[in-house]
Amino acid sequence: MTILSYVGRLYSLDTLDTRFTKSAKSPPLNNNSRSISAEAGVDAPSTKSLWRTPEFYFYYLCFIVAVPLMFKAAYDLSKPTHPNYPNFEPLLSPGWIAGRKVDNSDTQYSGFRENVPYMFLVLILHPLLRRFYESLSSGRDVMSDPLARGKQDGQRGIQNHEVEARLIRRVNFDLCFAALFFVALHGFSALKILLILYINFTLATRLPIAQVPLATWVFGIGILFANEFGQGYPMGRLAEVLPFGTSIEGRDPVSKWGSVLDGFGGLIPRWEIFFKFNVLRLISFNFDYYWSVTRSGGSPLEKKQLDPANLSERDRIVTPANPTDYSFRNYLAYILYAPLYLAGPILTFNDYISQLRYRAQSITSSRTLLYGIRFLICLVTMEIMIHFIYAVAISKSSPAWNTYTPFQLSMLGYFNLNHIWLKLLLPWRFFRFWALLDGIDPPENMVRCMSDNYSTQAFWRGWHRSFNRWIVRYIYIPLGGSSGGLTKSPWAKIRGILNILAVFTFVALWHDINLRLLAWGWLITFFVLPEVVAEWLFPPKRWKDDRNAYRVICGVGAVGNILIMMS
């Protein structure tokens, strides 16, 4: 393999996530599966290559001149000789590249950066411990386990002895490791989280089935508000309102036990910040269970004659698990699955159970290795950027903005956005890499660099992609989706826009409960409208015979979208 071919494979979409190169409806081992474009009914354009045309030579010249100037502008603002350097120097930390200091002033990223060595240790130990556990338990007669016997009597009746043994072994290990990982992260607060999980499970499995959807949304959104305003429910504050506090040496009648318990907060005492990811899993479990109960027509596996060991991604998501799979044991293993617990990516309950039974065919050693190398390249890229471009520290130092030129201001904003993109990409890819090493294939969260997005809709589909897919399954489609988009009645158009508004309202509330983010969610809906209207006015089918003109129209629209996103 030549260097160029290796680099091409390293940066291929197939290495990033096979979901980008294979149709979600086609089984992974189907050699006759159609490509994504063919599945969508899109014909590959037979146009002449433009790479060696005068038009593209002009683009090359612009790139060669403009991109270095962009980096130079941001680097010049970060030099020790710059007049504003003393203002943001206190925010810098000792670095390790070329004697430069490092901009580690972003608290969200610094928490990840400082714990990378420890997380790599856990990433290595977790798969090794699983292999050791499975080597010890693989010889057991799994059919002596009543759980296994129960599953053999389930609706499908096609799971064999080894498949059920694999499911049970993986769930057992996930629960054991999660117990240690969970308590280490949150200490005594782990009991608070378990209580919330138990209440949600009870709502899903004990209420009349028709009441489950409403109860799920009320509880899910309610717990987001309660966690925000309760600030994690500190026991010291709870002790103040309980009646058994006693006066101690003239102090307020507050029992010491609450404060003592709060002192055992684990590595992450503020558990409520990360619990928002659990809320998504709670809703996923409840609705997957609800749809499994209300679904009619028998087993989809038998009806479609599907091979459970070779399901497409779509079938893994929409095919209900066995009735006995919706147990509290499996529920806890899903919610507390260590590689994806803190930040995702989000995996649905049905998909998780399916991958516990059958290892995803998309996971190979070579692809996982290349994915890990891509993560390391992104990590090094971030290190270089925060050593040479101090965009975050400059912004946090409240400088006199009138001392910067418009070009310098735009570059500060641009590299701040790149920093945000990288600081979110790195944790998500790290945790996905961990899951791949463990034999679970969750969706890739970041599809394209934020510098390579010209479509507002595509930008939001590719940013936190697993969350976007979760929204489509559990909110957007149940609400009616686009309701025909802009091709049907005026009411259908209005309803489609209202559905988008509802989606971004939830997205804003999920991120943080404050009016500013809520307004942001509504503005996003407004910013999407120009592109939706443009697609209606200039549908691709109308320009089949004049692709060049359509390309120019799309270019004009892309410039408008980029200006909107920058604003």
XYZ file of C-alpha atoms in Angstrom:
567
model
C 0.000 0.000 0.000
C 1.447 3.365 -1.029
C 1.490 6.353 1.294
C -1.140 8.172 -0.776
C -3.493 5.212 -0.767
C -3.026 4.810 3.006
C -3.806 8.499 3.555
C -6.825 8.144 1.283
C -8.070 5.230 3.332
C -7.324 7.056 6.581
C -9.521 9.985 5.549
C -12.198 8.000 3.764
C -15.811 8.185 4.876
C -15.781 4.426 5.365
C -13.108 4.807 8.061
C -15.047 7.580 9.777
C -18.322 5.657 9.831
C -19.615 2.973 7.474
C -23.056 4.568 7.786
C -21.827 7.217 5.312
C -20.941 4.702 2.609
C -23.623 2.043 3.002
C -27.361 2.419 2.918
C -29.021 2.201 6.339
C -31.569 -0.177 4.784
C -29.040 -2.681 3.425
C -27.529 -5.468 5.546
C -23.761 -5.045 5.896
C -22.982 -8.413 4.263
C -25.278 -7.869 1.292
C -22.904 -7.692 -1.650
C -25.684 -6.355 -3.862
C -26.535 -3.471 -1.529
C -27.035 -0.167 -3.249
C -25.142 2.970 -2.417
C -26.723 5.777 -0.424
C -27.121 7.916 -3.529
C -28.766 5.062 -5.413
C -31.078 4.406 -2.460
C -32.168 8.024 -2.609
C -32.791 7.812 -6.342
C -30.032 10.248 -7.252
C -28.172 9.632 -10.476
C -24.456 10.302 -10.473
C -23.798 13.344 -12.646
C -21.806 12.630 -15.793
C -20.218 16.054 -15.985
C -16.664 16.809 -17.026
C -14.126 17.285 -14.269
C -13.471 20.941 -13.400
C -10.242 20.487 -11.450
C -8.039 21.732 -14.343
C -10.222 24.542 -15.613
C -9.403 28.292 -15.385
C -12.240 28.669 -12.890
C -10.675 26.223 -10.464
C -7.169 27.594 -11.003
C -8.559 30.890 -9.764
C -9.919 29.103 -6.680
C -6.493 27.541 -6.058
C -4.889 30.978 -6.169
C -7.432 32.349 -3.689
C -6.763 29.425 -1.361
C -2.975 29.771 -1.530
C -3.186 33.477 -0.702
C -6.148 33.708 1.677
C -5.677 30.713 4.018
C -2.106 31.564 5.123
C -3.226 35.155 5.728
C -6.034 33.886 7.950
C -3.608 31.945 10.141
C -1.087 34.799 10.147
C -3.682 37.299 11.346
C -4.658 35.123 14.330
C -1.016 34.233 15.093
C 0.065 37.907 15.074
C -2.621 38.699 17.660
C -1.194 35.931 19.884
C 2.436 37.115 19.845
C 4.028 38.299 23.109
C 4.933 41.501 21.267
C 1.286 42.414 20.651
C 0.115 45.413 22.742
C -2.833 43.456 24.194
C -0.735 40.410 25.187
C -0.401 41.472 28.883
C -4.202 41.523 29.144
C -4.679 37.834 28.311
C -1.318 36.404 29.407
C -2.688 35.483 32.892
C -5.135 33.147 31.162
C -2.323 31.181 29.486
C -0.609 28.103 30.944
C 2.844 26.569 30.456
C 3.000 24.704 27.155
C 5.173 22.009 25.608
C 5.524 23.048 21.948
C 8.361 25.338 20.793
C 8.527 27.120 24.132
C 5.053 28.573 23.608
C 2.411 28.948 26.302
C -0.884 27.178 25.792
C -4.381 28.632 25.772
C -6.090 26.229 28.182
C -8.589 28.831 29.350
C -11.678 27.011 28.072
C -12.902 25.206 31.201
C -14.924 22.646 29.249
C -11.975 21.533 27.123
C -9.368 21.856 29.877
C -11.275 19.257 31.927
C -10.982 16.808 29.035
C -7.382 17.733 28.171
C -6.049 17.328 31.694
C -7.656 13.894 32.072
C -6.640 12.433 28.696
C -3.842 10.233 30.188
C -6.226 8.731 32.768
C -8.965 8.185 30.191
C -6.537 6.372 27.887
C -5.678 4.096 30.794
C -9.369 3.270 31.300
C -9.787 2.836 27.526
C -7.073 0.165 27.560
C -8.137 -1.573 30.787
C -11.876 -1.817 30.009
C -11.630 -4.066 26.902
C -8.898 -6.151 28.555
C -11.040 -6.697 31.642
C -13.984 -7.691 29.458
C -11.891 -10.275 27.623
C -10.643 -11.642 30.943
C -14.196 -11.833 32.325
C -15.518 -13.556 29.200
C -12.681 -16.078 29.286
C -13.739 -17.009 32.823
C -17.492 -17.125 32.163
C -17.602 -18.603 28.660
C -17.509 -22.152 29.998
C -20.645 -21.769 32.094
C -23.840 -23.522 31.051
C -25.809 -20.427 30.219
C -29.052 -22.342 29.859
C -28.980 -22.982 33.578
C -29.589 -19.250 33.956
C -33.352 -18.556 34.203
C -32.847 -15.322 32.258
C -31.482 -17.283 29.326
C -34.331 -19.814 29.469
C -36.823 -16.970 29.509
C -35.320 -15.402 26.446
C -35.408 -18.709 24.579
C -39.175 -18.709 25.113
C -39.522 -15.124 23.776
C -41.415 -14.011 20.692
C -38.669 -14.691 18.191
C -37.577 -18.096 19.359
C -34.605 -18.030 16.997
C -31.798 -16.965 19.326
C -29.436 -19.844 19.836
C -27.534 -20.877 22.919
C -24.332 -18.930 22.091
C -26.144 -15.706 21.189
C -28.015 -15.588 24.488
C -24.820 -16.455 26.331
C -23.059 -13.511 24.683
C -25.883 -11.140 25.626
C -25.874 -12.241 29.257
C -22.074 -12.093 29.578
C -21.905 -8.597 28.117
C -24.749 -7.281 30.280
C -23.195 -8.808 33.393
C -19.843 -7.188 32.681
C -21.415 -3.839 31.723
C -23.269 -3.755 35.034
C -20.233 -4.736 37.109
C -17.923 -2.234 35.442
C -20.617 0.457 35.480
C -21.045 0.026 39.243
C -17.363 0.854 39.832
C -17.192 3.538 37.128
C -20.474 5.119 38.204
C -19.585 5.356 41.905
C -16.085 6.636 41.106
C -17.580 9.426 38.989
C -20.425 10.544 41.260
C -19.846 9.094 44.715
C -22.942 9.262 46.935
C -24.859 11.058 44.171
C -24.978 7.732 42.316
C -27.936 6.841 44.570
C -29.805 9.971 43.450
C -29.279 9.013 39.812
C -30.410 5.430 40.430
C -33.613 6.729 42.023
C -34.359 8.826 38.921
C -33.645 5.828 36.681
C -35.958 3.604 38.740
C -38.825 6.137 38.611
C -38.518 6.390 34.835
C -38.452 2.592 34.428
C -41.528 2.314 36.616
C -43.383 4.877 34.504
C -42.596 2.934 31.337
C -43.491 -0.529 32.614
C -46.226 0.027 35.217
C -48.447 2.732 33.742
C -51.204 1.860 31.252
C -49.377 1.667 27.936
C -51.397 4.512 26.377
C -50.135 6.907 29.064
C -46.439 6.106 28.599
C -45.594 8.670 25.852
C -47.042 11.662 27.715
C -45.619 10.508 31.055
C -42.207 10.016 29.453
C -42.032 13.536 28.040
C -43.399 15.155 31.197
C -40.886 13.280 33.352
C -37.964 13.798 30.943
C -38.424 17.549 30.523
C -39.423 17.905 34.170
C -36.217 16.253 35.357
C -34.170 18.652 33.185
C -35.818 21.579 34.986
C -35.575 19.918 38.400
C -31.873 19.130 37.993
C -31.173 22.690 36.855
C -32.977 24.425 39.687
C -32.152 21.777 42.292
C -28.436 21.971 41.398
C -27.954 18.253 41.945
C -30.042 18.125 45.159
C -27.192 18.572 47.696
C -27.876 16.608 50.871
C -26.704 19.517 53.035
C -29.554 21.637 51.702
C -32.002 18.763 52.099
C -30.934 18.333 55.725
C -31.892 21.945 56.429
C -35.561 21.267 55.686
C -35.788 17.922 57.505
C -37.247 17.989 61.034
C -34.497 16.087 62.859
C -31.746 18.731 62.789
C -30.484 19.741 66.242
C -28.850 22.886 67.438
C -25.094 22.506 67.760
C -23.165 25.068 69.800
C -25.515 27.889 68.895
C -25.353 27.248 65.154
C -28.372 26.795 62.893
C -30.195 23.497 63.494
C -28.591 21.706 60.575
C -27.505 18.107 60.817
C -23.942 17.421 59.765
C -24.812 14.233 57.911
C -25.913 16.029 54.743
C -22.668 17.960 54.393
C -20.654 14.813 55.089
C -22.451 12.905 52.315
C -21.963 15.810 49.915
C -18.237 15.471 50.567
C -18.324 12.078 48.802
C -19.151 13.556 45.408
C -16.739 11.461 43.345
C -14.620 12.724 40.454
C -17.590 14.630 38.984
C -19.685 16.021 41.854
C -21.905 18.041 39.486
C -23.542 14.970 37.989
C -26.557 16.949 36.784
C -24.481 18.538 34.004
C -23.932 15.170 32.314
C -27.343 13.717 33.189
C -28.891 15.395 30.149
C -27.382 12.586 28.040
C -29.106 10.079 30.309
C -32.422 11.830 29.702
C -32.081 10.975 26.004
C -31.479 7.327 26.876
C -34.436 7.286 29.282
C -36.735 8.519 26.543
C -35.223 6.071 24.042
C -35.885 3.092 26.332
C -39.444 4.173 27.138
C -40.454 4.747 23.528
C -38.715 1.626 22.201
C -40.609 -0.337 24.853
C -43.886 1.467 24.054
C -43.566 0.787 20.310
C -42.676 -2.852 20.969
C -45.910 -3.311 22.934
C -48.195 -1.403 20.565
C -46.706 -2.807 17.371
C -48.964 -5.180 15.469
C -48.289 -7.731 12.767
C -45.985 -10.178 14.546
C -42.227 -10.358 14.567
C -40.552 -8.138 11.908
C -37.694 -10.647 11.722
C -40.039 -13.463 10.745
C -42.233 -11.277 8.558
C -39.317 -9.928 6.500
C -37.239 -13.110 6.781
C -34.334 -11.140 8.242
C -31.114 -12.599 9.569
C -30.699 -11.193 13.117
C -26.918 -11.554 12.822
C -26.841 -9.424 9.671
C -29.361 -6.645 10.227
C -29.059 -3.263 8.586
C -28.642 -0.296 10.901
C -32.242 0.761 10.288
C -33.504 -2.717 11.211
C -31.387 -2.736 14.380
C -33.062 0.525 15.430
C -36.688 -0.113 14.477
C -36.934 -3.856 15.199
C -38.169 -4.319 18.774
C -36.138 -6.419 21.162
C -37.661 -9.486 22.814
C -40.264 -8.625 25.485
C -37.959 -10.019 28.167
C -35.140 -7.742 26.987
C -36.953 -4.705 28.396
C -35.875 -5.631 31.913
C -34.492 -3.381 34.630
C -31.183 -5.202 34.366
C -30.760 -4.504 30.652
C -32.120 -0.994 31.158
C -29.404 -0.188 33.711
C -26.692 -1.719 31.522
C -27.853 0.477 28.623
C -28.112 3.724 30.574
C -24.803 3.242 32.424
C -22.748 1.751 29.557
C -19.330 3.179 30.459
C -17.853 4.179 27.044
C -20.920 6.249 26.113
C -22.111 7.311 29.562
C -20.582 10.785 29.902
C -21.153 12.322 26.480
C -22.418 9.750 23.995
C -22.702 9.297 21.048
C -26.332 8.345 21.613
C -27.320 4.775 20.815
C -30.954 3.645 20.925
C -31.955 0.834 23.284
C -32.983 -1.497 20.446
C -29.651 -0.963 18.689
C -27.721 -1.551 21.924
C -29.459 -4.878 22.613
C -28.995 -6.005 19.010
C -25.264 -5.274 19.129
C -24.951 -7.110 22.441
C -26.287 -10.242 20.763
C -24.413 -9.872 17.488
C -21.208 -7.918 16.992
C -21.704 -5.267 14.309
C -20.161 -6.327 10.992
C -18.870 -2.776 10.509
C -16.303 -3.205 13.307
C -12.928 -4.426 12.042
C -9.493 -4.143 13.604
C -8.048 -2.161 10.693
C -10.922 0.317 10.573
C -10.839 0.830 14.352
C -7.053 1.387 14.231
C -7.411 4.002 11.484
C -10.194 5.697 13.436
C -7.923 5.887 16.486
C -5.166 7.436 14.360
C -7.615 10.065 13.093
C -8.515 10.888 16.681
C -4.830 11.361 17.565
C -4.347 13.629 14.532
C -7.280 15.782 15.679
C -5.841 15.880 19.209
C -2.438 17.043 17.915
C -4.156 19.615 15.667
C -5.940 21.057 18.691
C -2.680 21.162 20.657
C -0.919 23.058 17.870
C -3.793 25.514 17.541
C -4.036 26.370 21.251
C -0.231 26.756 21.429
C -0.041 29.262 18.574
C -3.482 30.908 18.394
C -4.880 32.283 21.663
C -8.344 33.125 20.342
C -10.229 31.910 23.442
C -7.975 33.728 25.928
C -8.162 36.949 23.905
C -11.961 36.790 23.860
C -12.137 36.065 27.610
C -9.848 38.984 28.510
C -12.504 41.542 27.444
C -10.098 43.478 25.190
C -10.724 46.825 23.595
C -12.293 45.481 20.422
C -11.865 48.780 18.586
C -8.103 48.170 18.515
C -8.578 45.262 16.091
C -9.231 45.534 12.355
C -12.380 43.956 10.879
C -10.261 41.171 9.379
C -8.623 40.445 12.736
C -12.000 40.375 14.468
C -13.384 37.962 11.886
C -10.371 35.673 12.316
C -10.756 35.690 16.105
C -14.380 34.661 15.650
C -13.450 32.054 13.044
C -10.803 30.342 15.179
C -13.074 30.505 18.221
C -15.626 28.532 16.201
C -12.936 26.042 15.151
C -11.964 25.673 18.793
C -15.591 24.930 19.718
C -15.811 22.359 16.927
C -12.617 20.592 18.001
C -13.348 20.686 21.739
C -16.630 18.848 21.092
C -15.259 16.519 18.420
C -12.400 15.210 20.569
C -14.452 13.843 23.517
C -17.075 12.413 21.194
C -14.489 10.631 19.045
C -12.596 9.420 22.089
C -15.702 7.808 23.591
C -16.753 6.362 20.227
C -13.244 4.932 19.785
C -13.568 3.347 23.226
C -16.925 1.823 22.248
C -15.492 0.466 18.974
C -12.667 -1.213 20.891
C -15.356 -2.734 23.106
C -17.345 -4.099 20.156
C -20.148 -1.505 19.991
C -20.574 0.760 16.948
C -22.418 4.018 17.795
C -22.977 6.743 15.166
C -20.243 9.281 14.424
C -21.168 12.658 15.938
C -19.164 15.083 13.773
C -19.536 14.543 10.033
C -17.754 17.519 8.483
C -15.537 20.294 9.736
C -17.443 23.474 10.455
C -15.220 25.163 7.833
C -16.667 22.838 5.182
C -20.381 23.537 5.622
C -22.362 25.722 3.251
C -25.838 24.345 4.029
C -27.586 25.359 7.249
C -29.664 22.175 7.265
C -26.652 19.952 6.552
C -24.670 21.784 9.239
C -27.212 20.924 11.940
C -27.627 17.362 10.650
C -23.868 16.840 10.907
C -23.294 18.654 14.218
C -23.860 16.197 17.089
C -25.236 13.777 14.531
C -26.351 11.054 16.954
C -28.449 13.661 18.792
C -29.924 14.767 15.472
C -30.845 11.175 14.615
C -32.358 10.757 18.085
C -34.464 13.898 17.530
C -35.676 12.618 14.162
C -36.767 9.262 15.641
C -38.331 10.425 18.889
C -39.581 13.966 18.137
C -39.587 15.016 14.475
C -41.214 11.952 12.889
C -43.829 11.481 15.668
C -44.806 15.137 15.177
C -45.292 14.548 11.458
C -41.878 15.444 10.069
C -41.837 18.014 7.306
C -45.512 17.259 6.560
C -44.756 17.365 2.868
C -42.331 20.290 3.149
C -43.087 23.161 0.817
C -44.683 21.029 -1.887
C -48.150 20.572 -0.357
C -50.838 22.750 1.186
C -50.071 25.962 3.099
C -51.070 24.212 6.323
C -48.555 21.427 5.611
C -45.851 24.046 5.104
C -46.755 25.817 8.340
C -46.915 22.548 10.254
C -43.490 21.537 8.968
C -42.015 24.841 10.158
C -43.753 24.470 13.551
C -42.243 20.999 13.878
C -38.771 22.482 13.302
C -39.563 25.123 15.922
C -40.597 22.416 18.408
C -37.387 20.505 17.712
C -35.097 23.481 18.334
C -37.102 24.446 21.422
C -36.305 21.044 22.911
C -32.679 21.303 21.747
C -32.308 24.655 23.519
C -33.933 23.386 26.735
C -31.808 20.257 26.638
C -28.568 22.245 26.375
C -29.398 24.674 29.160
C -32.534 26.131 30.684
C -32.334 29.855 30.133
C -34.101 32.403 27.967
C -31.004 33.199 25.908
C -30.647 29.627 24.624
C -34.392 29.387 24.045
C -34.214 32.501 21.865
C -31.218 30.925 20.102
C -33.275 27.809 19.313
C -36.048 29.902 17.793
C -33.567 31.971 15.774
C -32.092 28.784 14.316
C -35.532 27.966 12.947
C -35.626 31.418 11.344
C -32.143 30.961 9.841
C -33.154 27.637 8.267
C -36.088 29.197 6.409
C -34.120 30.914 3.600
C -32.591 27.606 2.528
C -35.952 25.810 2.725
C -37.575 28.497 0.572
C -34.660 28.429 -1.905
C -34.995 24.662 -2.312
C -38.666 25.162 -3.075
C -38.005 27.909 -5.637
C -35.047 26.120 -7.275
C -35.682 22.350 -7.111
C -32.819 20.251 -8.544
C -35.076 18.389 -10.980
C -35.871 21.635 -12.774
C -32.169 22.172 -13.586
C -31.239 18.720 -14.877
C -30.391 20.108 -18.304
C -28.350 23.055 -17.030
C -26.219 21.802 -14.145
C -23.692 24.591 -14.529
C -26.305 27.299 -13.971
C -27.661 25.354 -11.004
C -24.144 25.123 -9.582
C -23.847 28.905 -9.720
C -27.244 29.328 -8.038
C -26.188 26.927 -5.267
C -22.942 28.879 -4.889
C -24.838 32.131 -4.360
C -27.083 30.424 -1.825
C -24.066 28.928 -0.064
C -22.504 32.370 0.370
C -25.742 33.626 1.890
C -25.903 30.643 4.253
C -22.303 31.126 5.369
C -22.944 34.800 6.121
C -26.035 33.840 8.137
C -24.120 31.210 10.142
C -21.240 33.644 10.808
C -23.659 36.268 12.073
